[in-house]
Amino acid sequence: MAEAIFPLEVKDLRVTFGEHAALAGANLFIDGHRRVVVLGANGSGKSVLLRVLHGLILPSAGSILWARNASRPRSQAMVFQRPVMLRRGALANIAYALAVNAVPPEEARQRAAESLERVGLSHLARRQARVLSGGEQQRLALARAWALRQRLLFLDEPTSNLDPAAAGEVERIVAEIHATGTAIVMTTHNLGLARRIADQVVFLHAGRVTEQTPADRFFVSPASPEAAEFLKEELPWNGASPRSSPA
Ligand SMILES: Nc1ncnc2c1ncn2[C@@H]1O[C@H](COP(=O)(O)OP(=O)(O)O)[C@@H](O)[C@H]1O
Ligand SMILES: [Mg+2]
Protein backbone atom coordinates (compact mmCIF):
# COMPACT_ATOMS: atom_id res chain seq x y z
CA MET A 1 0.00 0.00 0.00
CA ALA A 2 1.36 3.41 -0.93
CA GLU A 3 2.00 6.29 1.44
CA ALA A 4 -0.83 8.28 3.02
CA ILE A 5 -2.77 10.52 0.65
CA PHE A 6 -5.48 11.85 2.95
CA PRO A 7 -6.78 14.35 3.59
CA LEU A 8 -7.43 15.28 -0.01
CA GLU A 9 -8.05 19.02 -0.07
CA VAL A 10 -9.23 20.74 -3.21
CA LYS A 11 -9.42 24.50 -3.19
CA ASP A 12 -10.95 26.81 -5.77
CA LEU A 13 -10.27 24.42 -8.63
CA ARG A 14 -10.85 25.88 -12.08
CA VAL A 15 -10.76 24.23 -15.48
CA THR A 16 -11.58 26.26 -18.56
CA PHE A 17 -12.00 25.06 -22.13
CA GLY A 18 -11.73 28.15 -24.30
CA GLU A 19 -14.24 30.57 -22.80
CA HIS A 20 -16.14 27.92 -20.94
CA ALA A 21 -15.46 27.16 -17.27
CA ALA A 22 -16.12 23.45 -16.73
CA LEU A 23 -14.99 23.91 -13.13
CA ALA A 24 -15.51 27.39 -11.79
CA GLY A 25 -13.96 27.19 -8.35
CA ALA A 26 -14.67 23.77 -6.87
CA ASN A 27 -13.85 22.94 -3.24
CA LEU A 28 -13.68 19.52 -1.72
CA PHE A 29 -12.33 17.84 1.39
CA ILE A 30 -11.97 14.08 1.76
CA ASP A 31 -10.61 13.17 5.14
CA GLY A 32 -9.98 9.47 4.68
CA HIS A 33 -11.35 6.10 3.75
CA ARG A 34 -14.71 7.28 2.41
CA ARG A 35 -17.26 6.44 -0.21
CA VAL A 36 -17.97 9.78 -1.80
CA VAL A 37 -20.59 10.05 -4.53
CA VAL A 38 -20.49 13.06 -6.82
CA LEU A 39 -23.92 14.09 -8.07
CA GLY A 40 -25.08 16.86 -10.37
CA ALA A 41 -26.88 17.49 -13.65
CA ASN A 42 -25.34 16.65 -17.03
CA GLY A 43 -22.53 19.06 -17.78
CA SER A 44 -22.12 20.21 -14.18
CA GLY A 45 -18.44 19.15 -14.22
CA LYS A 46 -18.41 15.73 -12.55
CA SER A 47 -16.21 13.99 -15.11
CA VAL A 48 -13.88 16.95 -15.39
CA LEU A 49 -13.51 17.01 -11.60
CA LEU A 50 -12.52 13.34 -11.48
CA ARG A 51 -10.14 13.72 -14.42
CA VAL A 52 -8.38 16.67 -12.83
CA LEU A 53 -8.04 14.86 -9.52
CA HIS A 54 -6.64 11.83 -11.33
CA GLY A 55 -4.14 14.01 -13.18
CA LEU A 56 -5.59 13.59 -16.66
CA ILE A 57 -6.43 17.29 -17.06
CA LEU A 58 -4.37 20.19 -15.76
CA PRO A 59 -6.34 22.74 -13.74
CA SER A 60 -6.29 26.36 -14.89
CA ALA A 61 -6.16 27.49 -11.26
CA GLY A 62 -6.62 26.25 -7.72
CA SER A 63 -4.87 23.70 -5.59
CA ILE A 64 -5.02 19.98 -4.95
CA LEU A 65 -3.32 18.86 -1.76
CA TRP A 66 -2.79 15.19 -0.93
CA ALA A 67 -1.90 14.72 2.75
CA ARG A 68 -1.09 18.45 2.94
CA ASN A 69 1.42 18.06 0.18
CA ALA A 70 1.18 19.65 -3.26
CA SER A 71 3.08 16.93 -5.10
CA ARG A 72 0.81 14.14 -6.18
CA PRO A 73 1.70 10.64 -5.02
CA ARG A 74 0.55 7.89 -7.38
CA SER A 75 -2.02 6.25 -5.23
CA GLN A 76 -5.19 6.31 -7.19
CA ALA A 77 -6.78 4.42 -10.00
CA MET A 78 -9.67 5.33 -12.28
CA VAL A 79 -12.43 3.36 -13.98
CA PHE A 80 -14.47 4.96 -16.74
CA GLN A 81 -17.96 4.56 -18.12
CA ARG A 82 -16.51 2.73 -21.12
CA PRO A 83 -13.75 0.32 -20.12
CA VAL A 84 -10.46 0.86 -21.94
CA MET A 85 -8.95 -2.55 -22.73
CA LEU A 86 -5.74 -3.53 -24.47
CA ARG A 87 -5.80 -6.04 -27.34
CA ARG A 88 -4.76 -8.98 -25.23
CA GLY A 89 -6.27 -11.46 -22.80
CA ALA A 90 -8.19 -10.51 -19.66
CA LEU A 91 -5.46 -11.65 -17.26
CA ALA A 92 -2.77 -10.05 -19.42
CA ASN A 93 -4.59 -6.70 -19.26
CA ILE A 94 -4.26 -6.71 -15.49
CA ALA A 95 -0.69 -8.01 -15.51
CA TYR A 96 0.29 -5.26 -17.95
CA ALA A 97 -1.11 -2.53 -15.68
CA LEU A 98 0.86 -3.99 -12.79
CA ALA A 99 4.05 -4.18 -14.86
CA VAL A 100 3.65 -0.50 -15.78
CA ASN A 101 3.40 0.16 -12.05
CA ALA A 102 6.68 -1.67 -11.47
CA VAL A 103 5.21 -4.78 -9.85
CA PRO A 104 7.62 -7.72 -10.43
CA PRO A 105 6.31 -10.30 -12.98
CA GLU A 106 5.72 -13.18 -10.58
CA GLU A 107 3.80 -11.03 -8.11
CA ALA A 108 1.94 -9.39 -11.00
CA ARG A 109 0.69 -12.77 -12.26
CA GLN A 110 -0.43 -13.74 -8.78
CA ARG A 111 -2.19 -10.46 -8.06
CA ALA A 112 -3.83 -10.47 -11.50
CA ALA A 113 -5.20 -13.98 -10.98
CA GLU A 114 -6.42 -13.09 -7.50
CA SER A 115 -8.27 -9.96 -8.57
CA LEU A 116 -9.80 -11.77 -11.55
CA GLU A 117 -11.09 -14.38 -9.11
CA ARG A 118 -12.57 -11.69 -6.88
CA VAL A 119 -14.65 -10.25 -9.72
CA GLY A 120 -15.74 -13.72 -10.85
CA LEU A 121 -13.86 -13.78 -14.15
CA SER A 122 -11.27 -16.50 -13.57
CA HIS A 123 -12.88 -18.68 -16.21
CA LEU A 124 -12.27 -15.94 -18.81
CA ALA A 125 -8.63 -15.27 -17.93
CA ARG A 126 -7.34 -16.03 -21.44
CA ARG A 127 -10.25 -14.59 -23.40
CA GLN A 128 -9.47 -11.47 -25.47
CA ALA A 129 -10.54 -8.57 -23.25
CA ARG A 130 -12.17 -6.68 -26.11
CA VAL A 131 -14.60 -9.49 -26.93
CA LEU A 132 -15.96 -9.68 -23.37
CA SER A 133 -19.46 -8.33 -22.74
CA GLY A 134 -19.85 -4.77 -21.44
CA GLY A 135 -20.50 -6.03 -17.92
CA GLU A 136 -17.52 -8.39 -18.01
CA GLN A 137 -15.25 -5.64 -19.33
CA GLN A 138 -16.34 -3.33 -16.55
CA ARG A 139 -15.64 -6.05 -13.97
CA LEU A 140 -12.25 -6.55 -15.61
CA ALA A 141 -11.57 -2.81 -15.37
CA LEU A 142 -12.45 -2.99 -11.66
CA ALA A 143 -10.20 -6.02 -11.18
CA ARG A 144 -7.35 -4.16 -12.85
CA ALA A 145 -7.85 -1.14 -10.60
CA TRP A 146 -8.19 -3.37 -7.55
CA ALA A 147 -4.97 -5.25 -8.33
CA LEU A 148 -3.08 -1.94 -8.19
CA ARG A 149 -4.01 -1.68 -4.48
CA GLN A 150 -4.31 2.08 -4.51
CA ARG A 151 -5.65 4.16 -1.65
CA LEU A 152 -8.31 5.81 -3.78
CA LEU A 153 -10.42 4.71 -6.72
CA PHE A 154 -12.22 7.15 -9.01
CA LEU A 155 -15.25 5.74 -10.81
CA ASP A 156 -16.96 7.81 -13.49
CA GLU A 157 -20.48 6.51 -14.19
CA PRO A 158 -19.32 2.91 -13.86
CA THR A 159 -22.79 1.39 -14.34
CA SER A 160 -24.44 3.68 -16.86
CA ASN A 161 -23.83 1.39 -19.87
CA LEU A 162 -24.89 -1.76 -18.05
CA ASP A 163 -28.08 -3.71 -17.53
CA PRO A 164 -29.39 -4.03 -13.95
CA ALA A 165 -27.73 -7.42 -13.30
CA ALA A 166 -24.32 -6.24 -14.48
CA ALA A 167 -24.77 -2.97 -12.56
CA GLY A 168 -25.51 -5.00 -9.42
CA GLU A 169 -22.25 -6.91 -9.90
CA VAL A 170 -20.33 -3.66 -10.21
CA GLU A 171 -21.98 -2.36 -7.04
CA ARG A 172 -21.00 -5.48 -5.11
CA ILE A 173 -17.40 -5.24 -6.34
CA VAL A 174 -17.15 -1.54 -5.49
CA ALA A 175 -18.35 -2.29 -1.96
CA GLU A 176 -15.68 -5.00 -1.64
CA ILE A 177 -12.94 -2.77 -2.97
CA HIS A 178 -13.90 -0.22 -0.34
CA ALA A 179 -13.95 -2.91 2.36
CA THR A 180 -10.38 -3.92 1.45
CA GLY A 181 -9.09 -0.42 2.22
CA THR A 182 -9.60 1.75 -0.85
CA ALA A 183 -11.53 5.01 -0.69
CA ILE A 184 -14.11 5.53 -3.43
CA VAL A 185 -15.04 8.68 -5.32
CA MET A 186 -17.81 7.87 -7.79
CA THR A 187 -20.11 9.77 -10.11
CA THR A 188 -23.42 8.21 -11.04
CA HIS A 189 -26.86 8.99 -12.40
CA ASN A 190 -28.26 6.06 -10.49
CA LEU A 191 -29.62 7.57 -7.29
CA GLY A 192 -30.45 4.16 -5.84
CA LEU A 193 -26.82 3.17 -6.22
CA ALA A 194 -25.72 6.53 -4.81
CA ARG A 195 -27.86 6.03 -1.72
CA ARG A 196 -26.61 2.52 -1.08
CA ILE A 197 -22.94 3.31 -1.62
CA ALA A 198 -22.34 6.84 -0.38
CA ASP A 199 -21.08 8.00 3.01
CA GLN A 200 -20.91 11.50 1.63
CA VAL A 201 -22.40 13.32 -1.31
CA VAL A 202 -20.66 16.08 -3.20
CA PHE A 203 -23.11 18.09 -5.26
CA LEU A 204 -21.89 19.96 -8.33
CA HIS A 205 -23.78 22.73 -10.06
CA ALA A 206 -22.31 24.69 -12.96
CA GLY A 207 -18.74 23.80 -12.05
CA ARG A 208 -19.05 24.56 -8.35
CA VAL A 209 -19.50 22.28 -5.36
CA THR A 210 -22.62 23.63 -3.71
CA GLU A 211 -22.36 21.21 -0.81
CA GLN A 212 -20.55 18.20 0.61
CA THR A 213 -22.93 16.49 2.99
CA PRO A 214 -23.20 13.14 4.82
CA ALA A 215 -25.31 10.92 2.55
CA ASP A 216 -28.07 10.18 5.07
CA ARG A 217 -28.65 13.89 5.47
CA PHE A 218 -28.24 14.77 1.80
CA PHE A 219 -31.09 12.61 0.56
CA VAL A 220 -33.46 13.88 3.26
CA SER A 221 -32.54 17.53 3.42
CA PRO A 222 -29.81 18.76 1.13
CA ALA A 223 -28.16 21.99 2.21
CA SER A 224 -28.08 23.76 -1.14
CA PRO A 225 -31.15 24.87 -3.12
CA GLU A 226 -29.54 23.50 -6.31
CA ALA A 227 -29.33 20.00 -4.82
CA ALA A 228 -32.89 20.25 -3.46
CA GLU A 229 -34.11 21.12 -6.94
CA PHE A 230 -32.11 18.24 -8.47
CA LEU A 231 -33.59 15.72 -6.02
CA LYS A 232 -37.09 17.04 -6.56
CA GLU A 233 -36.70 16.42 -10.29
CA GLU A 234 -34.92 13.09 -9.98
CA LEU A 235 -37.03 11.71 -7.14
CA PRO A 236 -40.48 13.27 -7.62
CA TRP A 237 -42.06 10.53 -5.48
CA ASN A 238 -40.18 11.97 -2.52
CA GLY A 239 -43.12 14.29 -2.08
CA ALA A 240 -42.85 17.93 -1.24
CA SER A 241 -39.63 19.77 -1.84
CA PRO A 242 -37.39 19.57 1.26
CA ARG A 243 -37.31 23.32 1.37
CA SER A 244 -39.15 26.01 -0.50
CA SER A 245 -37.02 27.97 -2.88
CA PRO A 246 -37.11 31.75 -2.75
CA ALA A 247 -39.42 33.29 -5.31
N1 LIG B 1 -12.42 18.25 -23.47
C1 LIG B 1 -13.37 19.21 -23.37
N2 LIG B 1 -13.39 20.28 -24.20
C2 LIG B 1 -14.34 21.21 -24.10
N3 LIG B 1 -15.33 21.21 -23.19
C3 LIG B 1 -15.39 20.17 -22.35
C4 LIG B 1 -14.41 19.12 -22.38
N4 LIG B 1 -14.72 18.22 -21.41
C5 LIG B 1 -15.81 18.70 -20.80
N5 LIG B 1 -16.21 19.86 -21.36
C6 LIG B 1 -17.37 20.67 -20.92
O1 LIG B 1 -17.24 20.88 -19.52
C7 LIG B 1 -18.51 20.81 -18.89
C8 LIG B 1 -18.49 19.74 -17.81
O2 LIG B 1 -18.38 18.48 -18.44
P1 LIG B 1 -18.41 17.11 -17.65
O3 LIG B 1 -17.49 17.18 -16.50
O4 LIG B 1 -18.16 16.06 -18.65
O5 LIG B 1 -19.91 17.06 -17.13
P2 LIG B 1 -20.66 15.90 -16.34
O6 LIG B 1 -21.07 16.49 -15.03
O7 LIG B 1 -21.86 15.56 -17.17
O8 LIG B 1 -19.70 14.75 -16.20
C9 LIG B 1 -19.52 20.56 -19.99
O9 LIG B 1 -20.07 21.80 -20.37
C10 LIG B 1 -18.69 19.96 -21.10
O10 LIG B 1 -19.25 20.23 -22.35
MG1 LIG C 1 -19.68 12.81 -16.89
Coordinates of C-alpha atoms and ligand atoms in Angstrom, one line a residue:
M1 CA 0.0 0.0 0.0
A2 CA 1.4 3.4 -0.9
E3 CA 2.0 6.3 1.4
A4 CA -0.8 8.3 3.0
I5 CA -2.8 10.5 0.6
F6 CA -5.5 11.9 3.0
P7 CA -6.8 14.3 3.6
L8 CA -7.4 15.3 0.0
E9 CA -8.1 19.0 -0.1
V10 CA -9.2 20.7 -3.2
K11 CA -9.4 24.5 -3.2
D12 CA -11.0 26.8 -5.8
L13 CA -10.3 24.4 -8.6
R14 CA -10.8 25.9 -12.1
V15 CA -10.8 24.2 -15.5
T16 CA -11.6 26.3 -18.6
F17 CA -12.0 25.1 -22.1
G18 CA -11.7 28.2 -24.3
E19 CA -14.2 30.6 -22.8
H20 CA -16.1 27.9 -20.9
A21 CA -15.5 27.2 -17.3
A22 CA -16.1 23.4 -16.7
L23 CA -15.0 23.9 -13.1
A24 CA -15.5 27.4 -11.8
G25 CA -14.0 27.2 -8.3
A26 CA -14.7 23.8 -6.9
N27 CA -13.9 22.9 -3.2
L28 CA -13.7 19.5 -1.7
F29 CA -12.3 17.8 1.4
I30 CA -12.0 14.1 1.8
D31 CA -10.6 13.2 5.1
G32 CA -10.0 9.5 4.7
H33 CA -11.3 6.1 3.8
R34 CA -14.7 7.3 2.4
R35 CA -17.3 6.4 -0.2
V36 CA -18.0 9.8 -1.8
V37 CA -20.6 10.0 -4.5
V38 CA -20.5 13.1 -6.8
L39 CA -23.9 14.1 -8.1
G40 CA -25.1 16.9 -10.4
A41 CA -26.9 17.5 -13.7
N42 CA -25.3 16.7 -17.0
G43 CA -22.5 19.1 -17.8
S44 CA -22.1 20.2 -14.2
G45 CA -18.4 19.2 -14.2
K46 CA -18.4 15.7 -12.5
S47 CA -16.2 14.0 -15.1
V48 CA -13.9 17.0 -15.4
L49 CA -13.5 17.0 -11.6
L50 CA -12.5 13.3 -11.5
R51 CA -10.1 13.7 -14.4
V52 CA -8.4 16.7 -12.8
L53 CA -8.0 14.9 -9.5
H54 CA -6.6 11.8 -11.3
G55 CA -4.1 14.0 -13.2
L56 CA -5.6 13.6 -16.7
I57 CA -6.4 17.3 -17.1
L58 CA -4.4 20.2 -15.8
P59 CA -6.3 22.7 -13.7
S60 CA -6.3 26.4 -14.9
A61 CA -6.2 27.5 -11.3
G62 CA -6.6 26.3 -7.7
S63 CA -4.9 23.7 -5.6
I64 CA -5.0 20.0 -4.9
L65 CA -3.3 18.9 -1.8
W66 CA -2.8 15.2 -0.9
A67 CA -1.9 14.7 2.7
R68 CA -1.1 18.4 2.9
N69 CA 1.4 18.1 0.2
A70 CA 1.2 19.7 -3.3
S71 CA 3.1 16.9 -5.1
R72 CA 0.8 14.1 -6.2
P73 CA 1.7 10.6 -5.0
R74 CA 0.5 7.9 -7.4
S75 CA -2.0 6.2 -5.2
Q76 CA -5.2 6.3 -7.2
A77 CA -6.8 4.4 -10.0
M78 CA -9.7 5.3 -12.3
V79 CA -12.4 3.4 -14.0
F80 CA -14.5 5.0 -16.7
Q81 CA -18.0 4.6 -18.1
R82 CA -16.5 2.7 -21.1
P83 CA -13.8 0.3 -20.1
V84 CA -10.5 0.9 -21.9
M85 CA -8.9 -2.5 -22.7
L86 CA -5.7 -3.5 -24.5
R87 CA -5.8 -6.0 -27.3
R88 CA -4.8 -9.0 -25.2
G89 CA -6.3 -11.5 -22.8
A90 CA -8.2 -10.5 -19.7
L91 CA -5.5 -11.7 -17.3
A92 CA -2.8 -10.0 -19.4
N93 CA -4.6 -6.7 -19.3
I94 CA -4.3 -6.7 -15.5
A95 CA -0.7 -8.0 -15.5
Y96 CA 0.3 -5.3 -18.0
A97 CA -1.1 -2.5 -15.7
L98 CA 0.9 -4.0 -12.8
A99 CA 4.1 -4.2 -14.9
V100 CA 3.6 -0.5 -15.8
N101 CA 3.4 0.2 -12.0
A102 CA 6.7 -1.7 -11.5
V103 CA 5.2 -4.8 -9.9
P104 CA 7.6 -7.7 -10.4
P105 CA 6.3 -10.3 -13.0
E106 CA 5.7 -13.2 -10.6
E107 CA 3.8 -11.0 -8.1
A108 CA 1.9 -9.4 -11.0
R109 CA 0.7 -12.8 -12.3
Q110 CA -0.4 -13.7 -8.8
R111 CA -2.2 -10.5 -8.1
A112 CA -3.8 -10.5 -11.5
A113 CA -5.2 -14.0 -11.0
E114 CA -6.4 -13.1 -7.5
S115 CA -8.3 -10.0 -8.6
L116 CA -9.8 -11.8 -11.6
E117 CA -11.1 -14.4 -9.1
R118 CA -12.6 -11.7 -6.9
V119 CA -14.7 -10.3 -9.7
G120 CA -15.7 -13.7 -10.8
L121 CA -13.9 -13.8 -14.2
S122 CA -11.3 -16.5 -13.6
H123 CA -12.9 -18.7 -16.2
L124 CA -12.3 -15.9 -18.8
A125 CA -8.6 -15.3 -17.9
R126 CA -7.3 -16.0 -21.4
R127 CA -10.3 -14.6 -23.4
Q128 CA -9.5 -11.5 -25.5
A129 CA -10.5 -8.6 -23.3
R130 CA -12.2 -6.7 -26.1
V131 CA -14.6 -9.5 -26.9
L132 CA -16.0 -9.7 -23.4
S133 CA -19.5 -8.3 -22.7
G134 CA -19.9 -4.8 -21.4
G135 CA -20.5 -6.0 -17.9
E136 CA -17.5 -8.4 -18.0
Q137 CA -15.3 -5.6 -19.3
Q138 CA -16.3 -3.3 -16.5
R139 CA -15.6 -6.0 -14.0
L140 CA -12.2 -6.5 -15.6
A141 CA -11.6 -2.8 -15.4
L142 CA -12.4 -3.0 -11.7
A143 CA -10.2 -6.0 -11.2
R144 CA -7.4 -4.2 -12.8
A145 CA -7.8 -1.1 -10.6
W146 CA -8.2 -3.4 -7.5
A147 CA -5.0 -5.2 -8.3
L148 CA -3.1 -1.9 -8.2
R149 CA -4.0 -1.7 -4.5
Q150 CA -4.3 2.1 -4.5
R151 CA -5.6 4.2 -1.7
L152 CA -8.3 5.8 -3.8
L153 CA -10.4 4.7 -6.7
F154 CA -12.2 7.1 -9.0
L155 CA -15.3 5.7 -10.8
D156 CA -17.0 7.8 -13.5
E157 CA -20.5 6.5 -14.2
P158 CA -19.3 2.9 -13.9
T159 CA -22.8 1.4 -14.3
S160 CA -24.4 3.7 -16.9
N161 CA -23.8 1.4 -19.9
L162 CA -24.9 -1.8 -18.0
D163 CA -28.1 -3.7 -17.5
P164 CA -29.4 -4.0 -13.9
A165 CA -27.7 -7.4 -13.3
A166 CA -24.3 -6.2 -14.5
A167 CA -24.8 -3.0 -12.6
G168 CA -25.5 -5.0 -9.4
E169 CA -22.3 -6.9 -9.9
V170 CA -20.3 -3.7 -10.2
E171 CA -22.0 -2.4 -7.0
R172 CA -21.0 -5.5 -5.1
I173 CA -17.4 -5.2 -6.3
V174 CA -17.1 -1.5 -5.5
A175 CA -18.4 -2.3 -2.0
E176 CA -15.7 -5.0 -1.6
I177 CA -12.9 -2.8 -3.0
H178 CA -13.9 -0.2 -0.3
A179 CA -13.9 -2.9 2.4
T180 CA -10.4 -3.9 1.5
G181 CA -9.1 -0.4 2.2
T182 CA -9.6 1.7 -0.9
A183 CA -11.5 5.0 -0.7
I184 CA -14.1 5.5 -3.4
V185 CA -15.0 8.7 -5.3
M186 CA -17.8 7.9 -7.8
T187 CA -20.1 9.8 -10.1
T188 CA -23.4 8.2 -11.0
H189 CA -26.9 9.0 -12.4
N190 CA -28.3 6.1 -10.5
L191 CA -29.6 7.6 -7.3
G192 CA -30.5 4.2 -5.8
L193 CA -26.8 3.2 -6.2
A194 CA -25.7 6.5 -4.8
R195 CA -27.9 6.0 -1.7
R196 CA -26.6 2.5 -1.1
I197 CA -22.9 3.3 -1.6
A198 CA -22.3 6.8 -0.4
D199 CA -21.1 8.0 3.0
Q200 CA -20.9 11.5 1.6
V201 CA -22.4 13.3 -1.3
V202 CA -20.7 16.1 -3.2
F203 CA -23.1 18.1 -5.3
L204 CA -21.9 20.0 -8.3
H205 CA -23.8 22.7 -10.1
A206 CA -22.3 24.7 -13.0
G207 CA -18.7 23.8 -12.0
R208 CA -19.1 24.6 -8.4
V209 CA -19.5 22.3 -5.4
T210 CA -22.6 23.6 -3.7
E211 CA -22.4 21.2 -0.8
Q212 CA -20.5 18.2 0.6
T213 CA -22.9 16.5 3.0
P214 CA -23.2 13.1 4.8
A215 CA -25.3 10.9 2.5
D216 CA -28.1 10.2 5.1
R217 CA -28.6 13.9 5.5
F218 CA -28.2 14.8 1.8
F219 CA -31.1 12.6 0.6
V220 CA -33.5 13.9 3.3
S221 CA -32.5 17.5 3.4
P222 CA -29.8 18.8 1.1
A223 CA -28.2 22.0 2.2
S224 CA -28.1 23.8 -1.1
P225 CA -31.1 24.9 -3.1
E226 CA -29.5 23.5 -6.3
A227 CA -29.3 20.0 -4.8
A228 CA -32.9 20.3 -3.5
E229 CA -34.1 21.1 -6.9
F230 CA -32.1 18.2 -8.5
L231 CA -33.6 15.7 -6.0
K232 CA -37.1 17.0 -6.6
E233 CA -36.7 16.4 -10.3
E234 CA -34.9 13.1 -10.0
L235 CA -37.0 11.7 -7.1
P236 CA -40.5 13.3 -7.6
W237 CA -42.1 10.5 -5.5
N238 CA -40.2 12.0 -2.5
G239 CA -43.1 14.3 -2.1
A240 CA -42.9 17.9 -1.2
S241 CA -39.6 19.8 -1.8
P242 CA -37.4 19.6 1.3
R243 CA -37.3 23.3 1.4
S244 CA -39.2 26.0 -0.5
S245 CA -37.0 28.0 -2.9
P246 CA -37.1 31.8 -2.7
A247 CA -39.4 33.3 -5.3
Ligands
LIG1 N1 -12.4 18.3 -23.5 C1 -13.4 19.2 -23.4 N2 -13.4 20.3 -24.2 C2 -14.3 21.2 -24.1 N3 -15.3 21.2 -23.2 C3 -15.4 20.2 -22.4 C4 -14.4 19.1 -22.4 N4 -14.7 18.2 -21.4 C5 -15.8 18.7 -20.8 N5 -16.2 19.9 -21.4 C6 -17.4 20.7 -20.9 O1 -17.2 20.9 -19.5 C7 -18.5 20.8 -18.9 C8 -18.5 19.7 -17.8 O2 -18.4 18.5 -18.4 P1 -18.4 17.1 -17.7 O3 -17.5 17.2 -16.5 O4 -18.2 16.1 -18.6 O5 -19.9 17.1 -17.1 P2 -20.7 15.9 -16.3 O6 -21.1 16.5 -15.0 O7 -21.9 15.6 -17.2 O8 -19.7 14.8 -16.2 C9 -19.5 20.6 -20.0 O9 -20.1 21.8 -20.4 C10 -18.7 20.0 -21.1 O10 -19.2 20.2 -22.3
MG2 MG -19.7 12.8 -16.9

